[in-house]
mmCIF file of C-alpha atoms in Angstrom:
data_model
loop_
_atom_site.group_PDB
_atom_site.id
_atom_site.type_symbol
_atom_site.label_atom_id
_atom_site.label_comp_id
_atom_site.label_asym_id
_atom_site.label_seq_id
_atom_site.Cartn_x
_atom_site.Cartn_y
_atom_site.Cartn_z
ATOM 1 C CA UNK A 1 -41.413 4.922 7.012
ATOM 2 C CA UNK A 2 -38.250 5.516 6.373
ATOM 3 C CA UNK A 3 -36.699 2.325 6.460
ATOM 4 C CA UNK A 4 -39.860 0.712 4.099
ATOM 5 C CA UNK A 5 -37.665 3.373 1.875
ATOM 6 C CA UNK A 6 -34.911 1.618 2.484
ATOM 7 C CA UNK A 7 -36.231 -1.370 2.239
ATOM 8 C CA UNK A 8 -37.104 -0.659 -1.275
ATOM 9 C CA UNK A 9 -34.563 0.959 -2.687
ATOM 10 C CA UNK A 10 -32.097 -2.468 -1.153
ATOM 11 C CA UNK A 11 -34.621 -4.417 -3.107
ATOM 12 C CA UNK A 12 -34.867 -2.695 -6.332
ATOM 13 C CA UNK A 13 -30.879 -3.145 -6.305
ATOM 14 C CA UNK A 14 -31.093 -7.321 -5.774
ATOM 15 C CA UNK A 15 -33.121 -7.161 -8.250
ATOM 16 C CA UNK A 16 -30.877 -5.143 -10.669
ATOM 17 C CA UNK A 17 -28.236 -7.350 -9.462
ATOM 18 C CA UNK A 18 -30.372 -10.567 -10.056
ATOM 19 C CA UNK A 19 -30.351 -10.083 -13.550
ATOM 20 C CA UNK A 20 -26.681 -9.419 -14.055
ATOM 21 C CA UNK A 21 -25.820 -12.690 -12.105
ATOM 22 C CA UNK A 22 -28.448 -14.066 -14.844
ATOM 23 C CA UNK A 23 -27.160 -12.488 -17.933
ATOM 24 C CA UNK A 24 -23.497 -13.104 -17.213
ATOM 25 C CA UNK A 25 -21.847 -13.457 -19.324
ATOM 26 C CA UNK A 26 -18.972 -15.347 -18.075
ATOM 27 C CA UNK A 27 -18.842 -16.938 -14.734
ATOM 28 C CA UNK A 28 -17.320 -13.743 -13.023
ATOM 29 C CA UNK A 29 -19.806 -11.678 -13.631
ATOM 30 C CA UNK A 30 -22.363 -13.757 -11.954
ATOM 31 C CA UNK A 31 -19.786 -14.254 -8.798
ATOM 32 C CA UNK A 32 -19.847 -10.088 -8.947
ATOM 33 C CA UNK A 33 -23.110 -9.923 -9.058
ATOM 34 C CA UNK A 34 -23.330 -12.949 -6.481
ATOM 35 C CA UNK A 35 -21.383 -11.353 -4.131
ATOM 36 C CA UNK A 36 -23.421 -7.542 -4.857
ATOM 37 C CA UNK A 37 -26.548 -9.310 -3.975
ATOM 38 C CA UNK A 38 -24.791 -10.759 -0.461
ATOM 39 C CA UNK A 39 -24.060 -7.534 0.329
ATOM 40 C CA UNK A 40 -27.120 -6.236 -0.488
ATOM 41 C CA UNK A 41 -28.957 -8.887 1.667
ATOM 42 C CA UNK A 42 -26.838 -7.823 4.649
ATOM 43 C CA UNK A 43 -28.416 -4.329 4.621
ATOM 44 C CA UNK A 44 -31.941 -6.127 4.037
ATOM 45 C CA UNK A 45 -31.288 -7.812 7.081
ATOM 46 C CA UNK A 46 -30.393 -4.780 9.462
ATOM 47 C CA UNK A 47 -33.124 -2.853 7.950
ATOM 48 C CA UNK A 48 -35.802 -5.193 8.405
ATOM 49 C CA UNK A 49 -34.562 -5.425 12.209
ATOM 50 C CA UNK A 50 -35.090 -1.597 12.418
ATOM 51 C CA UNK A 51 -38.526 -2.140 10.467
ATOM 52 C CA UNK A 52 -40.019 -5.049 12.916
ATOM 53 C CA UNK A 53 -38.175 -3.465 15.832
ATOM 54 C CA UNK A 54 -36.142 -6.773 16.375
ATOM 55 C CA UNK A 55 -32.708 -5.509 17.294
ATOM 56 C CA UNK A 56 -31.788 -9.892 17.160
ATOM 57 C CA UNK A 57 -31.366 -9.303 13.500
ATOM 58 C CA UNK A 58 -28.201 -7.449 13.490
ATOM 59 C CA UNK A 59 -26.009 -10.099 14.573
ATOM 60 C CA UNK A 60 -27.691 -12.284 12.307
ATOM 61 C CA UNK A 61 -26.239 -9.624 9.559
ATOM 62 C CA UNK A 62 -23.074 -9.212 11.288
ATOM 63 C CA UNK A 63 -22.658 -13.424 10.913
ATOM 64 C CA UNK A 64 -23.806 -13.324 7.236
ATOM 65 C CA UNK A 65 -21.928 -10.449 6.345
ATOM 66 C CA UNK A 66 -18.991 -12.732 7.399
ATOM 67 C CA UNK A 67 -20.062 -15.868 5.765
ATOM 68 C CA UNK A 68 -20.618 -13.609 2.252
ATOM 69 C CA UNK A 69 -17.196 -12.841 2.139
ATOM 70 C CA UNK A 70 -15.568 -16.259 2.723
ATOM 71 C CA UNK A 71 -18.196 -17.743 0.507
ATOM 72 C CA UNK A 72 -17.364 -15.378 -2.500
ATOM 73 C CA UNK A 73 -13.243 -16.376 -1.121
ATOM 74 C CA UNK A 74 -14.151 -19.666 -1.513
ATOM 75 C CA UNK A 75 -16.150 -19.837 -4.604
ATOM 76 C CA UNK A 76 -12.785 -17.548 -6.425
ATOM 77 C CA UNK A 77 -10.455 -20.074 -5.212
ATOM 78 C CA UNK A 78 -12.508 -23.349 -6.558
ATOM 79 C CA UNK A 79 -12.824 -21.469 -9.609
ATOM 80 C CA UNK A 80 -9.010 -20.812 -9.729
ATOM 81 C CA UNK A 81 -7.528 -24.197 -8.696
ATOM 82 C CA UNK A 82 -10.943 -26.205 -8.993
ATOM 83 C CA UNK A 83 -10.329 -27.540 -5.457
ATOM 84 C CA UNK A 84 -10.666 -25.969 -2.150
ATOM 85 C CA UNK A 85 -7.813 -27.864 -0.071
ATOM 86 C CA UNK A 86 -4.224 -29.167 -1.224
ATOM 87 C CA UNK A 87 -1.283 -26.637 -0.878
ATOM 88 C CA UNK A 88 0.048 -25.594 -3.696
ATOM 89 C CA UNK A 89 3.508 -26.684 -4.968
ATOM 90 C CA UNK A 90 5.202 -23.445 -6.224
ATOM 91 C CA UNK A 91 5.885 -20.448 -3.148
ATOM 92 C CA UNK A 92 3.327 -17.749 -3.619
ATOM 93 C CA UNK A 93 2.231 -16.613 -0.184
ATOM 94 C CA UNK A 94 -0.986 -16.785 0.564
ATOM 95 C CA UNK A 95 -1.858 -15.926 -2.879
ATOM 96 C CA UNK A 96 -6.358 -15.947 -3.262
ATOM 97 C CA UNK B 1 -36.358 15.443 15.676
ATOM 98 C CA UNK B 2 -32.978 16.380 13.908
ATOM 99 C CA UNK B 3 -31.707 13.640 14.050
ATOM 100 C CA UNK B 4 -34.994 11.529 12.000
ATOM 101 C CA UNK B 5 -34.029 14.610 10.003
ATOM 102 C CA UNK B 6 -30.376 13.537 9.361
ATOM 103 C CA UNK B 7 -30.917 9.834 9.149
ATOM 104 C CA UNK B 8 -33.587 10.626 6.268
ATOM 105 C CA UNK B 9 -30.889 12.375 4.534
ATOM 106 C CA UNK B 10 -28.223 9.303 4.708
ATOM 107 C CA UNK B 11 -30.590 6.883 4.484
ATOM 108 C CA UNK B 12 -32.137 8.368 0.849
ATOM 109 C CA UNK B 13 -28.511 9.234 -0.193
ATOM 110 C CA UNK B 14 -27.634 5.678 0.393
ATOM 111 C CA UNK B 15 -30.499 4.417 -1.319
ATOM 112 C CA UNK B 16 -29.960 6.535 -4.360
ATOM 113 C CA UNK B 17 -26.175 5.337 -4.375
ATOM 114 C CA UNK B 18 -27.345 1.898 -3.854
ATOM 115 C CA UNK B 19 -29.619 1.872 -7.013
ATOM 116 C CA UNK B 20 -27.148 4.151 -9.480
ATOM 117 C CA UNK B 21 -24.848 1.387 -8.589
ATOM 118 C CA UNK B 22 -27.461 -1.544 -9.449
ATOM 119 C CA UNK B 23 -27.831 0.295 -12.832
ATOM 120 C CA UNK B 24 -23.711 0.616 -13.188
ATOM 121 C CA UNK B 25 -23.918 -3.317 -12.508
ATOM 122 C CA UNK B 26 -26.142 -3.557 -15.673
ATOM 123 C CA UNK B 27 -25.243 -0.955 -17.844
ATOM 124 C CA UNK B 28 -21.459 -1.450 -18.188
ATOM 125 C CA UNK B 29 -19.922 -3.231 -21.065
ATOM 126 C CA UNK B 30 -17.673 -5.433 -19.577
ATOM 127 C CA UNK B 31 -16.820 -7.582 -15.804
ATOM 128 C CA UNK B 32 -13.836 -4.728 -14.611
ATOM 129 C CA UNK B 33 -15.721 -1.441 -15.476
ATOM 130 C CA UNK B 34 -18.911 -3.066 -13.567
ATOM 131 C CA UNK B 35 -16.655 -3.677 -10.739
ATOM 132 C CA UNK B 36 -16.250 -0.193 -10.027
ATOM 133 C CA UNK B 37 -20.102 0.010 -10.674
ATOM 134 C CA UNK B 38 -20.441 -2.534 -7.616
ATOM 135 C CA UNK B 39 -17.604 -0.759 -5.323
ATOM 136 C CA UNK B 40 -20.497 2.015 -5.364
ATOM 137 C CA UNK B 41 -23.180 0.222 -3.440
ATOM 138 C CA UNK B 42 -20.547 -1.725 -1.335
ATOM 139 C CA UNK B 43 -18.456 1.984 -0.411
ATOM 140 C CA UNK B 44 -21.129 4.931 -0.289
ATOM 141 C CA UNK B 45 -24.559 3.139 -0.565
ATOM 142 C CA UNK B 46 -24.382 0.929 2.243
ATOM 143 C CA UNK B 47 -22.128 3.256 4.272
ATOM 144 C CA UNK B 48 -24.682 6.096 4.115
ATOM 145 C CA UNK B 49 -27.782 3.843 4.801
ATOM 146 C CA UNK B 50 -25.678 2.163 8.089
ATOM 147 C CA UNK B 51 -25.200 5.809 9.118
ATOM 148 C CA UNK B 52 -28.471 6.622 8.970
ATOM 149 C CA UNK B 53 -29.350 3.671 11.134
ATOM 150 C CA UNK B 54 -26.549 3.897 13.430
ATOM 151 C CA UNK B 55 -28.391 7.624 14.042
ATOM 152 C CA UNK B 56 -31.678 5.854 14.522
ATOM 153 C CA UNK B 57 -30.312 3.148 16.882
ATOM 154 C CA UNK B 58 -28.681 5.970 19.474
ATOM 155 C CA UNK B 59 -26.378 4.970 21.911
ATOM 156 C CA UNK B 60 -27.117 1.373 22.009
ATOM 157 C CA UNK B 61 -25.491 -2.269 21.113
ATOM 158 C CA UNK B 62 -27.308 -1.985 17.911
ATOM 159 C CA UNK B 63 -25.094 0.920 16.669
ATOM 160 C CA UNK B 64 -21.789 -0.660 18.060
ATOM 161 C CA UNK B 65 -23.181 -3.992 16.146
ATOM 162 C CA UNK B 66 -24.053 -1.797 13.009
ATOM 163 C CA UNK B 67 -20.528 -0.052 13.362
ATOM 164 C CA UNK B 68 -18.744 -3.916 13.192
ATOM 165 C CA UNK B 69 -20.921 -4.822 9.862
ATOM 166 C CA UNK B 70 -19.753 -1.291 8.442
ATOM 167 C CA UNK B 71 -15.878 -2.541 9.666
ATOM 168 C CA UNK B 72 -16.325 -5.468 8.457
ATOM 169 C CA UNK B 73 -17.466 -4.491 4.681
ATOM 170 C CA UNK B 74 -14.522 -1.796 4.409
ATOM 171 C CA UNK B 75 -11.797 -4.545 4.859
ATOM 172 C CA UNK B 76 -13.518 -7.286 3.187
ATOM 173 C CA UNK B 77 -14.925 -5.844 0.236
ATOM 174 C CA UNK B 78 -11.931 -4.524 -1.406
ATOM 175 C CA UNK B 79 -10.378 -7.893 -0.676
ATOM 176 C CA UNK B 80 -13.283 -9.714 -2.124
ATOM 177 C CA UNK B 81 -13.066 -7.189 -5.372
ATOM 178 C CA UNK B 82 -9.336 -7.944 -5.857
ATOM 179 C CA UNK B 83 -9.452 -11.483 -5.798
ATOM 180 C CA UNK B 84 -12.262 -11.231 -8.254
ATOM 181 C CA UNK B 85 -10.103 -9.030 -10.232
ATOM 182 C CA UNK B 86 -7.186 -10.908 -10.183
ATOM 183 C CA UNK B 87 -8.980 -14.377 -11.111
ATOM 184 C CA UNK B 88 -10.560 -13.003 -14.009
ATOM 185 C CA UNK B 89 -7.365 -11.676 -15.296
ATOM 186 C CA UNK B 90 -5.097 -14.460 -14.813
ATOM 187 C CA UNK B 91 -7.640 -16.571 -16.065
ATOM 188 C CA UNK B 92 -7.949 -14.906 -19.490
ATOM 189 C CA UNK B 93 -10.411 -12.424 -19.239
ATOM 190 C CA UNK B 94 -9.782 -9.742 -21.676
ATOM 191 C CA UNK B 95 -11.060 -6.340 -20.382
ATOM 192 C CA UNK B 96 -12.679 -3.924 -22.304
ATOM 193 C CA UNK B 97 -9.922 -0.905 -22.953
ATOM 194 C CA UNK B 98 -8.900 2.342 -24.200
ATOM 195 C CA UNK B 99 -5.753 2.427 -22.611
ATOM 196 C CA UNK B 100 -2.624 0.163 -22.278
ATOM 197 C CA UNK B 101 -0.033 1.925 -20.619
ATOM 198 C CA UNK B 102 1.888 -1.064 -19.076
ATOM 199 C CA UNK B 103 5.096 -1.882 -20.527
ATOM 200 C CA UNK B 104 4.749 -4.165 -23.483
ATOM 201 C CA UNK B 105 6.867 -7.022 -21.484
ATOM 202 C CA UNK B 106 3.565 -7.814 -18.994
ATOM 203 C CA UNK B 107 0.943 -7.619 -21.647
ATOM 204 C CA UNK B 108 1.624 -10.935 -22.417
ATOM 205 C CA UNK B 109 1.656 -12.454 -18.768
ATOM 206 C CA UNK B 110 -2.154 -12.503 -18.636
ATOM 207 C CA UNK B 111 -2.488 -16.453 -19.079
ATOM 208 C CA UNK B 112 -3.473 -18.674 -16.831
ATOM 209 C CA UNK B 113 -0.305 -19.326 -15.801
ATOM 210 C CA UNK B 114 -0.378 -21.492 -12.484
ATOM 211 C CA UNK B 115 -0.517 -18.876 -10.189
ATOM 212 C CA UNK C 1 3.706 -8.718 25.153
ATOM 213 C CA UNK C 2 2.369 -5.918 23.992
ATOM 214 C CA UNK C 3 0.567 -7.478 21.136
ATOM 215 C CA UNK C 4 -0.498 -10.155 23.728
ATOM 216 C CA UNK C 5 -2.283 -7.450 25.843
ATOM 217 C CA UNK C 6 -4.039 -5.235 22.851
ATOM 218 C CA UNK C 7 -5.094 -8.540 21.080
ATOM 219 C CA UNK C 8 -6.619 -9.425 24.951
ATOM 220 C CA UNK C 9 -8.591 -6.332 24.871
ATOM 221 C CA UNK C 10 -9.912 -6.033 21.724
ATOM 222 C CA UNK C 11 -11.467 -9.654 22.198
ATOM 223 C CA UNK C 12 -12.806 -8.875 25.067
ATOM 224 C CA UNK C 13 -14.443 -5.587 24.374
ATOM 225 C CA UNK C 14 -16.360 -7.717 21.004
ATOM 226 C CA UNK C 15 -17.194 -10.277 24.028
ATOM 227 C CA UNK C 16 -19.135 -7.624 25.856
ATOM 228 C CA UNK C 17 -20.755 -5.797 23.081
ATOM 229 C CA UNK C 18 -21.982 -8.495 20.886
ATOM 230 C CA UNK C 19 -23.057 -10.230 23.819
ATOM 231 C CA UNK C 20 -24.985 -7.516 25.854
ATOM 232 C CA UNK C 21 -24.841 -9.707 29.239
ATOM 233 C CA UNK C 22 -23.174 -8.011 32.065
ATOM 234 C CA UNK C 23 -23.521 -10.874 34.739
ATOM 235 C CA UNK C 24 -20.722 -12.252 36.416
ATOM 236 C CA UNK C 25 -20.986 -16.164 35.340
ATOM 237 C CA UNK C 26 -21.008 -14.520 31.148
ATOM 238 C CA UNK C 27 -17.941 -12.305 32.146
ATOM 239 C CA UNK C 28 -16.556 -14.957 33.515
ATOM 240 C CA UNK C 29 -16.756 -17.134 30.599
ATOM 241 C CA UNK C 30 -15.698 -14.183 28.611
ATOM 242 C CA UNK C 31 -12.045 -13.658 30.312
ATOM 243 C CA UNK C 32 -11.523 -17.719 30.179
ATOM 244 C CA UNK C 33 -12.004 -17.715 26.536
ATOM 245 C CA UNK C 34 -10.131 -14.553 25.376
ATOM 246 C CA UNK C 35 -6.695 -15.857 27.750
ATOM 247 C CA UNK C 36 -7.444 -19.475 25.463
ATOM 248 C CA UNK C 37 -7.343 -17.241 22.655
ATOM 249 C CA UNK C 38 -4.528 -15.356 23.089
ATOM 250 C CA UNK C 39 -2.400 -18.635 24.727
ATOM 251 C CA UNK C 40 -3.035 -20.333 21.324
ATOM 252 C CA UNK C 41 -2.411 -17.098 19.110
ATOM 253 C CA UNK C 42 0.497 -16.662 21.111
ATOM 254 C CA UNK C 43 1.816 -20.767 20.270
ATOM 255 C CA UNK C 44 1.041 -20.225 16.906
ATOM 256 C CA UNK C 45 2.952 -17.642 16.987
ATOM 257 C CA UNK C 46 0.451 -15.341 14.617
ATOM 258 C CA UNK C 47 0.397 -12.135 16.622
ATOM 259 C CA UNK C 48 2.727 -9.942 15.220
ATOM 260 C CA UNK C 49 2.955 -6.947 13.770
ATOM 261 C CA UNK C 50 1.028 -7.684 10.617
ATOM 262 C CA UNK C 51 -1.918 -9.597 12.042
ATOM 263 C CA UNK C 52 -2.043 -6.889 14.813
ATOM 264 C CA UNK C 53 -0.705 -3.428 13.608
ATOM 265 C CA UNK C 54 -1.094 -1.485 16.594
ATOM 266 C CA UNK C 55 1.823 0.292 16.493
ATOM 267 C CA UNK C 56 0.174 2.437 13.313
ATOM 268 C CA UNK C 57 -2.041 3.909 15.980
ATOM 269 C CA UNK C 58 -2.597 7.471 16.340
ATOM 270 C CA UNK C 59 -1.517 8.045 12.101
ATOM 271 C CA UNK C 60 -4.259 5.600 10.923
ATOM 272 C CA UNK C 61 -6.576 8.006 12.307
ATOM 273 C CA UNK C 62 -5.515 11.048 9.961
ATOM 274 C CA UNK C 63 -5.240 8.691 7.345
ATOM 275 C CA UNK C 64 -8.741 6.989 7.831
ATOM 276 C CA UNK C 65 -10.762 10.805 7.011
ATOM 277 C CA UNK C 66 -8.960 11.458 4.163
ATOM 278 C CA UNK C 67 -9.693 7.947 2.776
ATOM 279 C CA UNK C 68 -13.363 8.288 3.442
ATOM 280 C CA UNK C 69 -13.371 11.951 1.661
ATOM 281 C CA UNK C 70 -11.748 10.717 -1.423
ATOM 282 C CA UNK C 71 -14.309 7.254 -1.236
ATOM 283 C CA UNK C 72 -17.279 9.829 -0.953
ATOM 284 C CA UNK C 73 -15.615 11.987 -3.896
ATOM 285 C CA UNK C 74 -14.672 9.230 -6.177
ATOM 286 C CA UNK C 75 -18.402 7.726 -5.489
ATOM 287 C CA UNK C 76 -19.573 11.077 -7.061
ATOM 288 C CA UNK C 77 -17.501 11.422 -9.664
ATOM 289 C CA UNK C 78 -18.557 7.365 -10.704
ATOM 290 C CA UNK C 79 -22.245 7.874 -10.303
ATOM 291 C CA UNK C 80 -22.113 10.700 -12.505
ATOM 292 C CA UNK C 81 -20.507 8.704 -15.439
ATOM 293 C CA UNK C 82 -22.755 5.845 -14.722
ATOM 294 C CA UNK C 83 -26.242 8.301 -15.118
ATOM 295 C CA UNK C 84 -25.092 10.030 -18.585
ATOM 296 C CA UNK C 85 -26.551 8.759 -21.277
ATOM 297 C CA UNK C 86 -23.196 7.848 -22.948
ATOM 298 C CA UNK C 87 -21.133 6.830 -20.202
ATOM 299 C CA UNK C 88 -18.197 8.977 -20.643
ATOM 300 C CA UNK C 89 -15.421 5.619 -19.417
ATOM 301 C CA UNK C 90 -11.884 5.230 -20.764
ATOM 302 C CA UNK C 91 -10.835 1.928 -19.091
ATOM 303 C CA UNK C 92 -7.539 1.967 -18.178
ATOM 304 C CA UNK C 93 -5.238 -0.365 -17.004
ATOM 305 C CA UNK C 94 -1.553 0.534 -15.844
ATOM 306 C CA UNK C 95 0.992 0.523 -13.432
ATOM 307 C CA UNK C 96 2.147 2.354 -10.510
ATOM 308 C CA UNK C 97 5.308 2.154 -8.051
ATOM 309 C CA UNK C 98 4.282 1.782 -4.108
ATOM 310 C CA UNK C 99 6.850 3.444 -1.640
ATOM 311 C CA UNK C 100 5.879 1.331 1.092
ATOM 312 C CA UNK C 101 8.598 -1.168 2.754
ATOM 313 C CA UNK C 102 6.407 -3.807 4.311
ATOM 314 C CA UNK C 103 3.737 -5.845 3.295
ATOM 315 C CA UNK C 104 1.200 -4.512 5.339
ATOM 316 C CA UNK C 105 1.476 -1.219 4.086
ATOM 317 C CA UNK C 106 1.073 -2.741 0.679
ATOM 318 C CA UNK C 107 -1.607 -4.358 2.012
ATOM 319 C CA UNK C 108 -3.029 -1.061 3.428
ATOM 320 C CA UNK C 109 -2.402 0.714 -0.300
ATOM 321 C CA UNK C 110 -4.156 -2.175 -2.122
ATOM 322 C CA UNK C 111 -6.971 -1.820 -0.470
ATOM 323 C CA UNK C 112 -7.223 1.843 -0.337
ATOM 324 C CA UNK C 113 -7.076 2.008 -4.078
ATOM 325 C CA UNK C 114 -10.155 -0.721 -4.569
ATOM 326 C CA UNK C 115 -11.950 0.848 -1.964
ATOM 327 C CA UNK C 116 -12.185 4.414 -4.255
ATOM 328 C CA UNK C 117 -14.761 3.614 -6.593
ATOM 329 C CA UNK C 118 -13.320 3.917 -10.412
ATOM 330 C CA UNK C 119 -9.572 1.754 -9.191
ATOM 331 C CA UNK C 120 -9.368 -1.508 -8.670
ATOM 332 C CA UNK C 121 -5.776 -3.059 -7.654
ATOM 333 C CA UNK C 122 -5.383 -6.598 -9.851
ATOM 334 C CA UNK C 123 -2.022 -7.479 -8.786
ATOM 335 C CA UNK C 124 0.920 -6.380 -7.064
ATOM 336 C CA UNK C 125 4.599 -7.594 -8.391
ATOM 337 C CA UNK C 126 7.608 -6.509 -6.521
ATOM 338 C CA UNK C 127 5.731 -3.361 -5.038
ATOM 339 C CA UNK C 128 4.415 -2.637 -8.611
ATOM 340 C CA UNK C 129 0.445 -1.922 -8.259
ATOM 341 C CA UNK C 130 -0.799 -3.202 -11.596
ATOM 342 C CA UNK C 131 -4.731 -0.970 -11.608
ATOM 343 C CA UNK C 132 -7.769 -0.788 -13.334
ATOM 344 C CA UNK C 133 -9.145 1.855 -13.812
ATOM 345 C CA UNK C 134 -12.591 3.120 -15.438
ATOM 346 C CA UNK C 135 -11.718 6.407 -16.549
ATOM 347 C CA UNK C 136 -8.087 7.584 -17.413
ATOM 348 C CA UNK C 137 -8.415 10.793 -15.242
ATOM 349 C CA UNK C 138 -8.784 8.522 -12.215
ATOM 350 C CA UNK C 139 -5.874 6.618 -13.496
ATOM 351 C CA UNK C 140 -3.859 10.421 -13.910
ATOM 352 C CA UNK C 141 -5.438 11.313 -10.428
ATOM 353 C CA UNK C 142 -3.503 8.028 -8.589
ATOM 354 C CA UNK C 143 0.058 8.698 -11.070
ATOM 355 C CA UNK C 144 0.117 11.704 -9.189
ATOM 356 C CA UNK C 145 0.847 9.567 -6.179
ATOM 357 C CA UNK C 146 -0.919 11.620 -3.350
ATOM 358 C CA UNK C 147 -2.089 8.434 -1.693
ATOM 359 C CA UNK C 148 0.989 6.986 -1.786
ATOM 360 C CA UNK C 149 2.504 9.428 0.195
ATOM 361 C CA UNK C 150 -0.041 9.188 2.508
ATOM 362 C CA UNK C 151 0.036 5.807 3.050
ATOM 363 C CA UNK C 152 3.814 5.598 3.238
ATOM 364 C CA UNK C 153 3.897 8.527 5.665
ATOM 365 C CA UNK C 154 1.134 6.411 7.315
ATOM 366 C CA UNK C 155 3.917 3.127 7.437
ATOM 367 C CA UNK C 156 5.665 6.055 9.427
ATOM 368 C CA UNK C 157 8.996 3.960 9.349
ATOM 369 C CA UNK C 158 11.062 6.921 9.420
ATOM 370 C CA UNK C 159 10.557 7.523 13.104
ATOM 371 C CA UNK C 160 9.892 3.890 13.890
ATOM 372 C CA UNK C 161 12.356 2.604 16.177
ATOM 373 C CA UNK C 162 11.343 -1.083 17.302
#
């Protein structure tokens, strides 16, 4: 019972975050709201383990929570340098 | 029985977090003050709704595997956020303010400059 | 060595629990890939002090409660501007001067601050925090520099004799 709360409230906030990502306005905002709805599909997935009493489904969530974050990483630095490999020139360390 | 209790309380807390931060997400005027807006379901929301389940799970490998998700968010969000941050502004992005209280020098180092 | 051993353990210990198997063949397997890891971490020479802070130990875990009080307070104070009708915000974007000496207690700063709803860190220069923040009482509140005590105390190089 509780987690079909849960459930829905996660939802209701990939939805909210749905329509930022398709509002924008610029290409950031939809990368927020991108990476909002990751999140938000992390706790979907550990909730609906607790829900069909599958305790599997939290390592899926602990591997997507991982892949979220060096997908948003990745989708920043194409943005940035509009290539994902090739060292830069100039010395900033490790810069994102 | 306390604890269904207790993990009621997180959970709804979360989920009341979690959708006053969807809202932020869509009611603020511009990318940096929605930011913050977003840091809400990423900090409280989803902490408060992995407590509750951690409470529900007991003393099991699904809390320890709950507790490394919960890790796992509080380092990479904020890391996630800040590059965001620091893209937009280097790439132009004006934000939306009311206050300007860096030195004048720096205002103008906003460019894209080939960072 | 130190670093070595810690770095061991802590592999080890997410071997077991994200695994779940307790027989001796998966152990097994377990120790032979955690001394692989460490032998290559060790040749690539990335175990140090800021890939593995250890040695912040027992003060990260008085700094760690206070962080999460002033997340849960800031989260308040955020969700509250975001549900009044007019949205009270006064964007603000400033800097302020880190004490810390290293870069993993600049590290450990920057984060703290984007963590706490209503501060976001956009860019450190020279241990300048440039920050955004959404209203200018949260930008007053971090001026005032209590959490950059903290975390400086936290750095605890005062006492630090390695």
């Amino acid at each position: 019972m509780m987690f079909a709360a849960a459930a829905l409230a996660i939802l209701a906030t990939m939805v909210l975050a749905m329509i930022r990502a398709i509002k924008g306005p610029t290409v950031y905002d939809r990368i927020l709201a991108v990476n909002m709805f990751g999140t938000k599909t992390i706790l979907l997935i550990s909730v609906l383990g607790f829900l069909t009493n599958r305790p599997e489904f939290m390592d899926i969530a602990l591997v997507y929570s991982l892949i979220n974050f060096i997908g948003t990483i990745a989708i920043m630095k194409f943005f940035k340098f509009s290539h994902l490999g090739e060292p830069h020139t100039e010395d900033n360390l490790g810069d994102l | 029985m306390i604890a269904d209790i207790f993990s009621w309380i997180f959970i709804l807390g979360g989920c009341v977090f979690l959708v006053i931060g969807g809202v932020g997400v869509l009611r603020m005027p511009d990318l940096f003050t929605r930011m913050h807006a977003a840091s809400i379901t990423d900090t409280l929301g989803a902490g408060l709704l992995i407590l509750g389940m951690m409470i529900q799970g007991g003393f099991t490998l699904v809390t320890v595997k709950l507790f490394l998700i919960m890790l796992f968010a509080f380092f990479a969000g904020p890391t996630a956020t800040h590059a965001l941050a620091q893209a937009a502004l280097s790439m132009g992005i004006k934000p939306l303010l009311s206050q300007d209280r860096r030195p004048d020098a720096v205002q103008s180092d906003d460019k894209g400059d080939g960072l | 060595m130190l670093h070595n051993f810690s770095l061991g353990i802590v592999l080890f210990a997410t071997w077991l629990l994200l695994s779940g198997h307790f027989e001796p063949l998966l152990i097994g397997l377990g120790i032979v890939s955690v001394a692989l890891v460490v032998y290559i971490s060790h040749r690539m020479d990335v175990i140090d002090r800021e890939g593995h802070p250890i040695h912040l130990g027992p003060r990260a875990f008085t700094y760690f409660p206070w962080l999460i009080w002033e997340i849960i307070k800031a989260n308040i104070d955020v969700a509250r501007i975001i549900l009044k009708r007019d949205m009270p915000i006064s964007p603000t974007l400033f800097f302020v001067k880190g004490g810390q000496e290293t870069e993993l207690g600049q590290v450990v700063y920057g984060n703290s601050i984007t963590l706490t709803p209503g501060t976001i860190t956009v860019d450190i220069i020279d241990g300048q925090f440039e920050i955004h923040a959404l209203t200018s009482e949260a930008a007053d509140e971090l001026e005032r520099g209590e959490m950059d005590m903290r975390v400086t105390r936290m750095e605890g190089l005062k006492e630090q004799s390695e």
